[in-house]
Short mmCIF file of C-alpha atoms in Angstrom, two decimals:
data_model
loop_
_atom_site.label_atom_id
_atom_site.label_comp_id
_atom_site.label_asym_id
_atom_site.label_seq_id
_atom_site.Cartn_x
_atom_site.Cartn_y
_atom_site.Cartn_z
CA UNK U 1 3.95 -3.35 -6.05
CA UNK U 2 1.59 -3.86 -3.12
CA UNK U 3 -2.06 -3.08 -3.84
CA UNK U 4 -4.08 -0.50 -2.00
CA UNK U 5 -7.53 -1.65 -1.04
CA UNK U 6 -10.24 0.92 -0.56
CA UNK U 7 -13.59 0.32 1.09
CA UNK U 8 -16.41 0.63 0.64
CA UNK U 9 -16.46 0.73 -3.18
CA UNK U 10 -19.65 2.77 -3.20
CA UNK U 11 -21.44 4.81 -0.58
CA UNK U 12 -24.75 6.63 -0.92
CA UNK U 13 -25.89 8.75 2.03
CA UNK U 14 -28.21 11.60 2.93
CA UNK U 15 -27.01 15.13 3.42
CA UNK U 16 -25.95 15.72 7.00
CA UNK U 17 -24.77 12.18 7.72
CA UNK U 18 -21.24 11.25 8.74
CA UNK U 19 -19.13 8.70 6.89
CA UNK U 20 -15.74 7.04 6.92
CA UNK U 21 -13.85 5.49 4.01
CA UNK U 22 -10.76 3.33 4.35
CA UNK U 23 -7.52 2.59 2.59
CA UNK U 24 -5.50 -0.48 3.52
CA UNK U 25 -2.34 -2.24 2.44
CA UNK U 26 -0.31 -5.21 3.63
CA UNK U 27 2.88 -3.18 3.40
CA UNK U 28 4.09 -0.04 5.09
CA UNK U 29 3.64 3.31 3.35
CA UNK U 30 6.30 5.98 3.46
CA UNK U 31 3.55 8.49 2.78
CA UNK U 32 -0.05 8.44 1.65
CA UNK U 33 -2.08 10.94 -0.28
CA UNK U 34 -5.86 11.38 -0.55
CA UNK U 35 -7.48 12.81 -3.67
CA UNK U 36 -11.01 13.69 -4.73
CA UNK U 37 -12.04 13.34 -8.37
CA UNK U 38 -15.26 14.80 -9.69
CA UNK U 39 -16.93 13.46 -12.87
CA UNK U 40 -15.12 14.71 -15.99
CA UNK U 41 -12.21 16.15 -14.03
CA UNK U 42 -8.81 15.10 -12.80
CA UNK U 43 -7.97 14.13 -9.21
CA UNK U 44 -7.34 16.96 -6.80
CA UNK U 45 -4.95 16.47 -3.90
CA UNK U 46 -6.61 16.80 -0.50
CA UNK U 47 -3.86 15.87 1.91
CA UNK U 48 -0.53 14.06 2.40
CA UNK U 49 0.10 12.06 5.56
CA UNK U 50 3.56 10.95 6.48
CA UNK U 51 3.84 10.11 10.21
CA UNK U 52 2.24 7.08 11.83
CA UNK U 53 -0.71 8.15 13.97
CA UNK U 54 -0.94 11.49 12.23
CA UNK U 55 -4.31 13.22 12.09
CA UNK U 56 -5.01 16.09 9.69
CA UNK U 57 -8.18 18.13 9.37
CA UNK U 58 -9.49 19.98 6.33
CA UNK U 59 -12.73 21.69 7.30
CA UNK U 60 -15.21 18.82 7.71
CA UNK U 61 -12.72 16.18 6.52
CA UNK U 62 -10.48 14.33 8.99
CA UNK U 63 -7.65 12.15 7.71
CA UNK U 64 -5.90 9.61 9.89
CA UNK U 65 -2.76 7.62 9.21
CA UNK U 66 -2.51 4.32 11.11
CA UNK U 67 0.17 3.90 13.76
CA UNK U 68 1.82 1.13 11.72
CA UNK U 69 1.52 3.20 8.52
CA UNK U 70 -0.36 0.44 6.71
CA UNK U 71 -3.79 2.01 6.69
CA UNK U 72 -5.54 5.32 6.52
CA UNK U 73 -9.06 6.65 6.89
CA UNK U 74 -11.03 9.66 5.75
CA UNK U 75 -13.96 10.80 7.88
CA UNK U 76 -16.44 13.37 6.63
CA UNK U 77 -18.73 15.10 9.10
CA UNK U 78 -22.15 16.36 8.05
CA UNK U 79 -21.71 15.44 4.41
CA UNK U 80 -23.00 17.82 1.78
CA UNK U 81 -23.93 17.24 -1.89
CA UNK U 82 -20.74 19.08 -2.87
CA UNK U 83 -18.75 16.21 -1.27
CA UNK U 84 -19.99 13.85 -3.99
CA UNK U 85 -17.12 12.36 -5.96
CA UNK U 86 -14.56 9.60 -6.20
CA UNK U 87 -12.15 9.49 -3.24
CA UNK U 88 -8.79 7.98 -4.04
CA UNK U 89 -5.89 7.09 -1.80
CA UNK U 90 -2.43 6.82 -3.33
CA UNK U 91 0.94 5.64 -2.13
CA UNK U 92 3.96 7.58 -3.30
CA UNK U 93 6.73 5.29 -4.52
CA UNK U 94 10.31 5.92 -5.52
CA UNK U 95 10.58 8.36 -8.39
CA UNK U 96 7.39 10.26 -7.62
CA UNK U 97 5.25 7.40 -8.94
CA UNK U 98 1.79 7.27 -7.42
CA UNK U 99 0.04 3.91 -6.92
CA UNK U 100 -3.68 4.47 -6.56
CA UNK U 101 -6.41 2.45 -4.98
CA UNK U 102 -9.58 1.82 -6.98
CA UNK U 103 -11.41 4.49 -4.99
CA UNK U 104 -14.66 4.98 -3.13
CA UNK U 105 -17.53 6.54 -5.00
CA UNK U 106 -19.46 8.79 -2.65
CA UNK U 107 -22.90 10.14 -3.43
CA UNK U 108 -24.51 12.58 -1.04
CA UNK U 109 -28.21 13.08 -1.64
CA UNK U 110 -29.99 16.32 -0.67
CA UNK E 1 -2.03 31.05 -13.35
CA UNK E 2 -3.28 28.26 -15.53
CA UNK E 3 -3.17 24.74 -14.24
CA UNK E 4 -2.19 21.65 -16.19
CA UNK E 5 -3.73 21.98 -19.62
CA UNK E 6 -4.67 18.90 -21.63
CA UNK E 7 -6.06 18.75 -25.13
CA UNK E 8 -8.08 17.55 -26.71
CA UNK E 9 -10.55 16.92 -23.90
CA UNK E 10 -12.34 14.35 -26.03
CA UNK E 11 -10.98 12.38 -28.98
CA UNK E 12 -12.70 9.77 -31.10
CA UNK E 13 -10.65 7.47 -33.30
CA UNK E 14 -11.37 4.41 -35.41
CA UNK E 15 -9.38 1.24 -34.90
CA UNK E 16 -5.97 1.51 -36.53
CA UNK E 17 -5.73 5.31 -36.39
CA UNK E 18 -3.28 7.31 -34.29
CA UNK E 19 -4.12 9.30 -31.20
CA UNK E 20 -2.02 12.23 -29.96
CA UNK E 21 -2.71 13.71 -26.56
CA UNK E 22 -1.04 16.92 -25.43
CA UNK E 23 -0.17 18.22 -22.00
CA UNK E 24 1.18 21.60 -20.99
CA UNK E 25 2.41 21.49 -17.39
CA UNK E 26 1.84 24.24 -14.85
CA UNK E 27 4.14 27.18 -15.15
CA UNK E 28 7.42 26.42 -13.41
CA UNK E 29 6.86 22.66 -13.39
CA UNK E 30 9.54 20.59 -15.11
CA UNK E 31 8.21 17.06 -14.33
CA UNK E 32 5.34 15.50 -16.28
CA UNK E 33 3.50 12.24 -15.61
CA UNK E 34 0.91 10.36 -17.61
CA UNK E 35 -1.74 8.15 -16.01
CA UNK E 36 -4.54 6.09 -17.59
CA UNK E 37 -7.97 5.49 -16.03
CA UNK E 38 -9.93 2.66 -17.53
CA UNK E 39 -13.67 2.34 -16.89
CA UNK E 40 -14.30 0.81 -13.48
CA UNK E 41 -10.59 0.90 -12.62
CA UNK E 42 -8.25 3.19 -10.78
CA UNK E 43 -5.59 5.41 -12.16
CA UNK E 44 -2.53 3.55 -13.45
CA UNK E 45 0.92 5.14 -13.84
CA UNK E 46 2.25 5.10 -17.37
CA UNK E 47 5.34 7.30 -17.71
CA UNK E 48 7.35 10.01 -15.98
CA UNK E 49 9.27 12.57 -18.01
CA UNK E 50 11.45 15.56 -17.55
CA UNK E 51 12.45 17.91 -20.36
CA UNK E 52 13.92 15.78 -23.17
CA UNK E 53 14.24 12.74 -20.88
CA UNK E 54 12.12 9.72 -20.04
CA UNK E 55 12.72 9.01 -16.38
CA UNK E 56 10.44 6.02 -15.82
CA UNK E 57 8.33 4.30 -18.48
CA UNK E 58 7.62 1.15 -16.52
CA UNK E 59 3.85 1.57 -16.91
CA UNK E 60 3.83 2.02 -20.67
CA UNK E 61 2.62 -0.82 -22.88
CA UNK E 62 5.54 -2.21 -24.82
CA UNK E 63 4.05 -1.56 -28.22
CA UNK E 64 2.19 1.30 -29.88
CA UNK E 65 2.58 3.77 -27.01
CA UNK E 66 5.24 6.47 -26.79
CA UNK E 67 5.70 9.73 -24.89
CA UNK E 68 7.91 12.75 -25.20
CA UNK E 69 8.49 16.02 -23.44
CA UNK E 70 10.54 18.20 -25.80
CA UNK E 71 12.64 21.18 -24.83
CA UNK E 72 9.95 23.44 -26.25
CA UNK E 73 6.25 22.74 -26.32
CA UNK E 74 3.93 20.34 -24.58
CA UNK E 75 4.38 16.75 -23.59
CA UNK E 76 2.78 14.36 -26.05
CA UNK E 77 1.42 10.87 -25.47
CA UNK E 78 1.13 9.03 -28.78
CA UNK E 79 -0.84 5.89 -29.38
CA UNK E 80 -0.39 4.25 -32.72
CA UNK E 81 -2.86 1.85 -34.33
CA UNK E 82 -5.43 2.28 -31.58
CA UNK E 83 -7.61 -0.63 -30.50
CA UNK E 84 -10.90 -0.61 -28.57
CA UNK E 85 -9.05 -1.46 -25.37
CA UNK E 86 -7.23 1.87 -25.53
CA UNK E 87 -10.49 3.67 -24.81
CA UNK E 88 -9.90 5.40 -21.47
CA UNK E 89 -9.28 8.73 -19.80
CA UNK E 90 -5.67 9.79 -19.99
CA UNK E 91 -4.49 12.18 -17.28
CA UNK E 92 -1.41 14.26 -17.24
CA UNK E 93 0.09 15.62 -14.04
CA UNK E 94 3.01 17.93 -13.39
CA UNK E 95 5.20 18.81 -10.42
CA UNK E 96 8.11 21.14 -9.75
CA UNK E 97 11.63 19.93 -9.19
CA UNK E 98 13.09 19.77 -5.71
CA UNK E 99 11.20 19.42 -2.48
CA UNK E 100 7.79 19.88 -4.12
CA UNK E 101 8.31 17.11 -6.60
CA UNK E 102 5.92 14.74 -4.81
CA UNK E 103 3.00 17.19 -5.05
CA UNK E 104 1.36 16.42 -8.36
CA UNK E 105 -1.23 18.63 -10.02
CA UNK E 106 -3.45 16.81 -12.45
CA UNK E 107 -5.09 18.07 -15.59
CA UNK E 108 -8.75 17.45 -16.45
CA UNK E 109 -7.89 14.56 -18.72
CA UNK E 110 -8.30 13.55 -22.34
CA UNK E 111 -11.01 11.00 -23.00
CA UNK E 112 -10.20 8.68 -25.87
CA UNK E 113 -12.95 6.66 -27.50
CA UNK E 114 -11.98 4.05 -30.08
CA UNK E 115 -14.77 2.96 -32.36
#
């Protein structure tokens, strides 16, 4: 199983700033999912990307899947304290098994 | 329309005791998955079950851990003779059969502390 590397591990920014977090692998993904997990809760699915070069938007969040389907990024515009959480990328493998990266902890200060 | 329900939310056990974690999937979901999240680590797949069947248990430790999803009632993850290293958050997820099977809904988790 190829690992998913997420960067940065930790990010602390001021409200209103923009940020980008990354998810990379040495192997090709068939599809990639992004989740957000808040303290004391389970992960919540944000988006699934399938096609190389695909861009999906969810309000202030923009998700991009690399052309070669080996990497993905999540860009947040004008971050708010409510965006604070652990952002996880996950690759879907055969049999609905998700392989998660270690995540990026985002803290948005007001 | 309740989501994935896990209980207990918090469980404290002494070394050598048994831990039983329960998961009721979302209504209409027939697939259940268990994941473990250790401190400072990501979520790791443990087991995938359908009613009365274990589909994939490749992530389950070989000893002391077992899972079931009976015809009636919740799925249960059982850890016998717990050790301190079992302390973690255990998450259950469920999905429907068919084309939506790759959309997992997670519960809020059960946090096990072994003293």
